[in-house]
Amino acid sequence: MLRRPITLRALRLAATLFVVATAVFLMMRTSGDPALAIAGPDAEPAYLEQVRLKWGLDQPLHEQYLVFLGNAFRGDFGQSMASGEGAGALFLARLPATLQLGILSLIISFLGIPLGIIAALRQGTSLDRFVMSFAVMAFSMPNFFLGILFILVFSMHLHLLPSYGSGSWQHLVMPALTLGLSSAGAVARFARSCMLDVLGSTYVLSARARGIPTSRRMLLHALPNAAIPLVTILGFRIGDLVAGAIIVETVFAWPGIGRLLANAVASRDLPVVQVVVLATALTMILANLAVDALYGWLDPRMRR
Amino acid sequence: MHLLKTTVLALLATVSLASTGIAQDARPVLKVGVEQLPEGLAPGLQLNNVGQRITYSIFDHLIKRGYWTNESGDGAELMPSIATEWRNISPTEWEVDIRQGVTFHDGKPLTAEDVAFTFGEQNMWGKDRIVVQGTTYFGNLTDVSVVDADTVKFTTVAPDPIFAKRFTAPLGMVVPKDYYLEKGIDGFNLAPIGTGPYKVAEYRQHEILRLVAHDDYWGGTPPAKEVQFIEIPEEAARISALINGELDVITNVSPDQQATLSGQPGIVVKPAIIDNTRTLAFNTFAPPMDDVKLRRAIALGADRKRVAEALWGTEGRLPHPLNLPGHGEYYFADRPAIGYDPEEAKRLLSESKYNGEELVLRVLEGYYTNYLQAAQILQEMWRDIGINVKIEVRDSGATLREGTYHLMNASDGMQVNDPLHPFYTTFGPTAPRTAENSKNREWAPPARFWELGELLSTTTDVEERKKLFREALDIFDAEVPEVPLFQAVDYYAMRETVDWKPYSFFPMDFGPNNLSFKTGH
Amino acid sequence: MTDHVLTTGKVRRKSLPLTVKFAVATLVLLALAGAGADVLSPYDYRDTDLLARLAPPVFAGGDWSHILGTDEIGRDILTRLLHAIRASLLIAAFGTLFGAVIGTVLGFVAAHFRGWVEHVIMAAVDFQAAVPFIILVLFFMAVVGTGFWIFLLLIGVAGWEVFARLARGLVLSAREQNYVAALEGLSMSWPRIYRRHVLPNIASALIVQLTLNFPATVLLETGLSFLGLGVQPPGTSLGLMLGQGRSFLLQAWWIAVCPGIVIFLTTFSMSILGDWIRDRLDAKTAEH
């Protein structure tokens, strides 16, 4: 009985990846002539021809697509059209930096949960207002702006932290805060709202009426119910972090895959874009699967 | 035994102490923050400004332009480099003496064979040449051969007035034949070997390029132990890093920021007026741009001097795009660029076939500093005289020329200080803007224009060349295929203790000629 | 806060709290400012004044000819700001609403029909969540061309998946509730059940998401403008002003700070409003 959902899900995963790969291929190939992006706008026609021949850009679109698919199945994502390095190798080299940044940012954004819950429990008080103001300020700040402000304040004026790059924990602080704070704000608000919903529900109120002590009420009745919609939103946080990484890594010159993607898109470097997007897609889908599973576990009514 | 052991230990200690003394390198590490690193380092592939900036430290030209011979970094004299002497032994033959005792970064000696290969048929100008764009600079060679261990003979198809100057262009850098062929140009692009003052130690795409000193450099001991080029796309981060002491030099400081930086203690800002003009090219294949009256009206209706002054301050210069002071004796001071005359512009406009339709101006995001700002200002000026221009910003070279466009951002660079550059390179038979087989052809010059280019390439008499050049400029001025906007000015900021000057073109020279450190670094 | 269940059932009408009044007033003011941009602007938004580049605002050393100062090519910031507010609010409002409606409807459809319908819809959600939005925008811009309305449509497409997932989850939960089963037993039609009973119950979560999405949309537009993919010059938006102004934070901070403050005020007000609406809807729900 449990096997059908899993195979269905696996199929859905494969189907999504396939669609993503195809969509990215189409988008990259039809949005201008990649040869011009690789060779530069001042390149001679003869050189452009050479670039096209080298990368098979002169072949009809469907043939290019089949070649690409065939290679992808064998795990060969080709070489970067800009530098000639292996696309897969480039990706793997940059991955650890983004993972570092991503995990820390995710932890920072999770801090929003206890903040939101506290605010809900102390609804209406100045603590509630303070936490919520902070949350709103955090997510209303565009991440590149926050990042630049951080650099100006902590690097240029206070000389406390380095302005760019990676290598030590000091390098990690500002990028992680920039990426994570805005998420933390959104999570805090949502956590508060979910908690309030649950606190006002008949389920919890009747527990209160039955005389169940506050702490037990919170733990066994309120939190699990609040967790359900909260879990859904957390899945999206990862997506936001990936999107945010593109900008934050550029601002802080952080050597991760967000920057790799930004450069690759500008140069229409299809193999590199493919690798990054497919890997991101896979992560997102797996994360959502995990969320679904968590969902099912939290809400027994969901289990079929 | 005890005595022996002590003696041995003492001896070892002395030796290790002494060797640390020898190995101890008091030279500093130079950290340079750049906006963008090139995708590769092979001279044959990296012809744009981000590449030229760096390859200069890794390779040597056969003959160098003497940028360092004067204070402003625009010295034009030809200086010996890998070539120590060059002689014109017959109208079409040249003999070049090769410097002895030069070693490549892998320790192998440079031979005449390497020079002959670099500029030979296989690499540079043959039918199946490795460097596709080689014929633009060396297409007039018909034979390059080794005479003896320190001489190479070059044969040209016709007398060549700029033979030696050609080698000062980026393609004039010498590569090691065996290693180059073994790696292929793509492999060489990622792991190059040259004769320059610094060699590649580490290269991480779009992140960092680490060069370490090549102590056997023929030109002298490199002044830095290591030169690091670090890519930091965000200007605020670059500036902050310099002020913070994390970097020694930064590039691409925008003109508005240089005032802020100059005020900082311990920081010095130096401008480099580059021999490169930012222009607005007309796509004459997109009606109504085929009407020369309209083109002239657009040119006359733009007060580019005011724009240049507003955006670049006193540094803003407005040269004729083809007629540059760097041309030396071939520079005609009596031929300025087209001026500003709104009344004449309106008159021409009414006579032209322009009917108020929208003209599309394409700008490549972030490529030319301040270009978008200039375009927006000009857009208003044109609006005032009745020309309706729409600006379209493109994020990538791939889409820059897609669809219909009438005006295009462009630049003309003087890669070699001779009237042929940029006249015959930017508007010649192999150039993307004018070549017959170019997908993005924007102007079809009159036949005489290219005829003049051919003549100019094969005439050696200076007065005759001046006449030919004047005629070419006449045609250009009559046709108005583009309008110059401003001369490129690059600002570099550095710590006071770094004694380095930028040149009037893209290369950054960190060799012994141009770099030293003051006390306190 | 409101223990309606435990009172006699009389609904106590509370007067609008001060913060909510402030929020509503701010939003209305911004909307009016944007709508009246052409009328209220002292200059044309494209007029350049090369002699007055980077002029400071009147309260920071400038003069009354440019109340909020000028930008790097001498355009009046107040004028640019009013037009930017119009552009950004339009984009955000339309985008959020479009995404919310489409997403919620699809979420309902997925939760109701389950089976392969749900899988297809969820697969579409996965796809959108999996592909970085920058690529989707790039493709559209490249093929269809840059344009205000194209960009608007894209922003609408950006947000639907959040609503779809949320709505689906909440509807699935709601369907398991006893009252829904009871209503179904009473032969009430599903659309009616959804509209009159389920939707009000889950409305608060959706509304909160809406108030979260609106500023997120503003920020999406900001980010895309930073990358050069948003509103195109010489047009302007809050994101574009912020993006262009970031280079001048040291010497002409007003170019970036003015739109920055507007973005903050919009977000803040939207959030306060959202919270209050949620509280009111909760009170209504509790009456059932």
Short mmCIF file of C-alpha atoms in Angstrom, two decimals, chain B residues 229-501:
data_model
loop_
_atom_site.label_atom_id
_atom_site.label_comp_id
_atom_site.label_asym_id
_atom_site.label_seq_id
_atom_site.Cartn_x
_atom_site.Cartn_y
_atom_site.Cartn_z
CA PHE B 229 43.80 38.97 -9.44
CA ILE B 230 40.56 38.60 -7.53
CA GLU B 231 37.17 38.95 -9.16
CA ILE B 232 34.80 41.17 -7.17
CA PRO B 233 31.87 42.21 -9.35
CA GLU B 234 30.29 44.62 -6.87
CA GLU B 235 31.97 48.01 -6.88
CA ALA B 236 31.05 48.79 -3.28
CA ALA B 237 32.82 45.63 -2.15
CA ARG B 238 35.94 46.46 -4.19
CA ILE B 239 36.13 49.95 -2.76
CA SER B 240 35.51 48.74 0.76
CA ALA B 241 38.19 46.08 0.39
CA LEU B 242 40.73 48.66 -0.73
CA ILE B 243 39.94 51.05 2.10
CA ASN B 244 39.96 48.16 4.53
CA GLY B 245 43.42 47.11 3.49
CA GLU B 246 42.34 43.79 2.00
CA LEU B 247 43.45 44.78 -1.50
CA ASP B 248 46.30 46.83 -2.91
CA VAL B 249 44.89 47.89 -6.27
CA ILE B 250 41.39 47.97 -7.70
CA THR B 251 40.15 48.50 -11.23
CA ASN B 252 36.97 49.87 -12.76
CA VAL B 253 36.40 52.70 -10.33
CA SER B 254 33.53 54.71 -11.73
CA PRO B 255 34.17 58.44 -12.18
CA ASP B 256 31.72 59.44 -9.45
CA GLN B 257 33.42 57.17 -6.95
CA GLN B 258 36.91 58.42 -7.60
CA ALA B 259 36.19 61.63 -5.76
CA THR B 260 35.20 59.65 -2.68
CA LEU B 261 38.27 57.48 -2.89
CA SER B 262 40.73 60.31 -3.42
CA GLY B 263 39.61 61.75 -0.12
CA GLN B 264 40.49 58.59 1.78
CA PRO B 265 43.79 58.66 3.64
CA GLY B 266 46.37 56.34 2.19
CA ILE B 267 44.56 55.86 -1.10
CA VAL B 268 45.57 57.23 -4.47
CA VAL B 269 43.41 57.32 -7.59
CA LYS B 270 45.02 57.36 -11.01
CA PRO B 271 43.20 57.84 -14.30
CA ALA B 272 44.21 56.06 -17.45
CA ILE B 273 43.00 57.68 -20.62
CA ILE B 274 42.68 54.69 -22.87
CA ASP B 275 43.21 54.78 -26.62
CA ASN B 276 39.68 53.55 -27.06
CA THR B 277 36.66 55.62 -28.05
CA ARG B 278 33.13 54.73 -27.02
CA THR B 279 30.91 55.32 -29.98
CA LEU B 280 27.36 55.02 -31.17
CA ALA B 281 27.25 52.92 -34.31
CA PHE B 282 24.51 53.28 -36.89
CA ASN B 283 22.97 50.18 -38.37
CA THR B 284 22.73 51.44 -41.93
CA PHE B 285 20.89 48.29 -42.97
CA ALA B 286 17.85 49.21 -40.90
CA PRO B 287 15.79 51.91 -42.59
CA PRO B 288 15.60 54.87 -42.12
CA MET B 289 19.21 54.67 -40.93
CA ASP B 290 20.33 54.19 -44.52
CA ASP B 291 19.74 57.91 -45.03
CA VAL B 292 23.02 59.71 -44.35
CA LYS B 293 21.14 62.95 -43.63
CA LEU B 294 19.43 61.30 -40.69
CA ARG B 295 22.71 59.92 -39.40
CA ARG B 296 24.34 63.30 -39.61
CA ALA B 297 21.34 64.89 -37.92
CA ILE B 298 21.58 62.44 -35.02
CA ALA B 299 25.29 63.19 -34.69
CA LEU B 300 24.85 66.96 -34.83
CA GLY B 301 21.92 66.89 -32.46
CA ALA B 302 23.85 65.40 -29.59
CA ASP B 303 25.91 67.68 -27.37
CA ARG B 304 28.41 64.99 -26.59
CA LYS B 305 30.92 67.39 -25.15
CA ARG B 306 28.50 68.36 -22.41
CA VAL B 307 27.68 64.74 -21.75
CA ALA B 308 31.34 63.79 -21.52
CA GLU B 309 32.08 66.67 -19.17
CA ALA B 310 29.10 65.89 -16.96
CA LEU B 311 29.87 62.19 -16.66
CA TRP B 312 33.65 62.21 -16.78
CA GLY B 313 34.54 65.63 -15.47
CA THR B 314 37.59 67.29 -16.90
CA GLU B 315 38.85 63.91 -18.07
CA GLY B 316 36.19 63.80 -20.74
CA ARG B 317 37.75 64.03 -24.14
CA LEU B 318 36.09 63.97 -27.49
CA PRO B 319 38.43 62.68 -30.16
CA HIS B 320 37.67 61.71 -33.71
CA PRO B 321 37.23 57.93 -33.48
CA LEU B 322 39.76 57.17 -36.22
CA ASN B 323 42.11 60.11 -35.88
CA LEU B 324 43.91 59.84 -32.56
CA PRO B 325 46.83 61.65 -30.89
CA GLY B 326 48.40 58.22 -30.40
CA HIS B 327 48.95 58.07 -34.14
CA GLY B 328 51.86 60.40 -33.67
CA GLU B 329 52.90 62.04 -36.93
CA TYR B 330 49.74 60.76 -38.59
CA TYR B 331 47.48 62.62 -36.20
CA PHE B 332 45.73 65.58 -37.84
CA ALA B 333 44.87 68.13 -35.21
CA ASP B 334 42.88 70.09 -37.77
CA ARG B 335 40.30 67.30 -38.11
CA PRO B 336 38.13 67.22 -35.00
CA ALA B 337 35.18 64.93 -34.58
CA ILE B 338 31.76 66.00 -35.81
CA GLY B 339 30.45 68.82 -33.62
CA TYR B 340 27.18 69.95 -32.09
CA ASP B 341 24.77 72.00 -34.14
CA PRO B 342 21.10 71.47 -33.26
CA GLU B 343 19.83 73.94 -35.85
CA GLU B 344 21.68 72.21 -38.66
CA ALA B 345 20.48 68.90 -37.25
CA LYS B 346 16.84 69.99 -37.45
CA ARG B 347 17.34 71.20 -40.99
CA LEU B 348 18.89 67.93 -42.09
CA LEU B 349 16.17 66.03 -40.31
CA SER B 350 13.44 67.75 -42.27
CA GLU B 351 15.25 66.92 -45.52
CA SER B 352 15.73 63.29 -44.56
CA LYS B 353 13.25 60.48 -44.85
CA TYR B 354 12.72 60.31 -41.08
CA ASN B 355 9.07 60.49 -40.10
CA GLY B 356 9.22 60.44 -36.34
CA GLU B 357 9.34 56.66 -36.08
CA GLU B 358 10.93 55.03 -33.07
CA LEU B 359 14.64 54.27 -33.40
CA VAL B 360 15.98 51.48 -31.22
CA LEU B 361 19.27 51.95 -29.37
CA ARG B 362 20.86 48.81 -27.93
CA VAL B 363 23.09 48.87 -24.86
CA LEU B 364 24.86 45.87 -23.36
CA GLU B 365 24.35 45.74 -19.62
CA GLY B 366 27.39 46.78 -17.64
CA TYR B 367 29.82 46.59 -20.56
CA TYR B 368 30.85 50.22 -21.01
CA THR B 369 30.98 52.39 -17.91
CA ASN B 370 28.47 55.23 -17.93
CA TYR B 371 27.25 54.37 -21.42
CA LEU B 372 23.66 53.86 -20.35
CA GLN B 373 23.68 57.18 -18.51
CA ALA B 374 25.07 58.94 -21.57
CA ALA B 375 22.42 57.28 -23.73
CA GLN B 376 19.63 58.49 -21.48
CA ILE B 377 20.92 62.05 -21.55
CA LEU B 378 21.31 61.96 -25.33
CA GLN B 379 17.84 60.51 -25.66
CA GLU B 380 16.48 63.71 -24.15
CA MET B 381 18.59 65.89 -26.41
CA TRP B 382 17.32 64.04 -29.45
CA ARG B 383 13.77 64.30 -28.21
CA ASP B 384 14.18 68.06 -28.18
CA ILE B 385 14.94 68.14 -31.89
CA GLY B 386 12.27 65.63 -32.82
CA ILE B 387 14.13 62.33 -32.95
CA ASN B 388 12.37 59.53 -31.12
CA VAL B 389 14.86 57.05 -29.64
CA LYS B 390 14.03 54.01 -27.51
CA ILE B 391 16.74 52.45 -25.36
CA GLU B 392 16.81 48.66 -25.09
CA VAL B 393 19.16 47.15 -22.56
CA ARG B 394 20.35 43.61 -23.21
CA ASP B 395 21.87 41.35 -20.58
CA SER B 396 24.07 39.30 -22.89
CA GLY B 397 26.00 39.51 -26.14
CA ALA B 398 23.79 36.70 -27.34
CA THR B 399 20.72 38.90 -27.61
CA LEU B 400 22.41 42.25 -28.17
CA ARG B 401 21.91 42.15 -31.93
CA GLU B 402 18.72 40.16 -32.19
CA GLY B 403 15.80 41.69 -33.99
CA THR B 404 15.65 45.19 -35.40
CA TYR B 405 17.90 47.89 -34.05
CA HIS B 406 19.06 51.22 -35.41
CA LEU B 407 21.74 52.34 -33.00
CA MET B 408 24.28 50.18 -31.23
CA ASN B 409 26.79 50.76 -28.47
CA ALA B 410 30.28 50.26 -29.79
CA SER B 411 33.92 51.08 -29.22
CA ASP B 412 36.92 51.62 -31.45
CA GLY B 413 40.26 50.61 -29.99
CA MET B 414 43.73 51.53 -31.19
CA GLN B 415 45.45 48.21 -30.61
CA VAL B 416 48.48 49.31 -32.59
CA ASN B 417 49.49 52.96 -32.76
CA ASP B 418 49.15 53.38 -36.48
CA PRO B 419 46.37 54.97 -38.57
CA LEU B 420 45.37 51.49 -39.73
CA HIS B 421 44.02 50.98 -36.21
CA PRO B 422 41.10 51.35 -35.70
CA PHE B 423 40.32 52.48 -39.29
CA TYR B 424 41.07 49.21 -41.09
CA THR B 425 40.53 46.80 -38.20
CA THR B 426 37.17 48.05 -36.96
CA PHE B 427 35.84 48.89 -40.43
CA GLY B 428 37.80 46.45 -42.54
CA PRO B 429 36.94 43.34 -44.55
CA THR B 430 37.17 40.97 -41.56
CA ALA B 431 35.49 43.14 -38.96
CA PRO B 432 32.10 42.05 -37.58
CA ARG B 433 30.55 45.42 -38.33
CA THR B 434 31.54 45.63 -41.97
CA ALA B 435 32.57 42.18 -43.24
CA GLU B 436 30.50 40.92 -46.12
CA ASN B 437 29.93 37.56 -44.50
CA SER B 438 29.05 39.02 -41.12
CA LYS B 439 25.64 38.18 -39.74
CA ASN B 440 25.63 41.52 -37.97
CA ARG B 441 26.83 43.71 -40.76
CA GLU B 442 26.01 47.34 -39.99
CA TRP B 443 27.81 49.30 -42.68
CA ALA B 444 28.96 48.55 -46.21
CA PRO B 445 31.85 50.95 -46.82
CA PRO B 446 32.41 52.28 -50.34
CA ALA B 447 34.91 50.19 -52.29
CA ARG B 448 37.46 52.99 -52.20
CA PHE B 449 37.52 52.87 -48.39
CA TRP B 450 38.92 49.34 -48.35
CA GLU B 451 41.12 50.12 -51.29
CA LEU B 452 42.69 52.86 -49.20
CA GLY B 453 43.13 50.39 -46.36
CA GLU B 454 44.99 47.99 -48.62
CA LEU B 455 47.18 50.77 -49.95
CA LEU B 456 47.86 52.08 -46.47
CA SER B 457 48.92 48.56 -45.41
CA THR B 458 51.49 48.28 -48.17
CA THR B 459 52.82 51.82 -48.63
CA THR B 460 55.87 52.78 -46.62
CA ASP B 461 56.28 56.43 -47.61
CA VAL B 462 55.05 58.59 -44.72
CA GLU B 463 53.73 61.49 -46.80
CA GLU B 464 51.94 59.12 -49.16
CA ARG B 465 50.37 57.36 -46.18
CA LYS B 466 49.21 60.66 -44.73
CA LYS B 467 47.47 61.45 -48.04
CA LEU B 468 45.78 58.05 -48.12
CA PHE B 469 44.69 58.37 -44.50
CA ARG B 470 43.22 61.81 -45.10
CA GLU B 471 41.18 60.46 -47.97
CA ALA B 472 39.92 57.61 -45.81
CA LEU B 473 38.92 60.07 -43.10
CA ASP B 474 37.10 62.12 -45.72
CA ILE B 475 35.02 59.13 -46.72
CA PHE B 476 34.33 58.29 -43.07
CA ASP B 477 33.28 61.84 -42.26
CA ALA B 478 30.98 61.93 -45.28
CA GLU B 479 29.33 58.60 -44.52
CA VAL B 480 28.94 59.04 -40.73
CA PRO B 481 28.70 55.33 -39.90
CA GLU B 482 29.08 56.16 -36.24
CA VAL B 483 29.27 59.00 -33.75
CA PRO B 484 31.99 59.19 -31.08
CA LEU B 485 30.62 59.71 -27.58
CA PHE B 486 33.63 59.89 -25.30
CA GLN B 487 37.07 58.49 -24.84
CA ALA B 488 37.32 55.62 -22.40
CA VAL B 489 38.81 56.63 -19.08
CA ASP B 490 39.64 53.94 -16.58
CA TYR B 491 40.21 54.84 -12.98
CA TYR B 492 42.47 52.73 -10.84
CA ALA B 493 42.72 53.14 -7.10
CA MET B 494 45.58 51.86 -5.03
CA ARG B 495 47.28 52.14 -1.69
CA GLU B 496 49.80 54.95 -1.44
CA THR B 497 52.60 52.52 -0.81
CA VAL B 498 52.13 50.87 -4.20
CA ASP B 499 54.10 52.74 -6.83
CA TRP B 500 52.42 51.67 -10.04
CA LYS B 501 51.05 53.53 -12.98
#
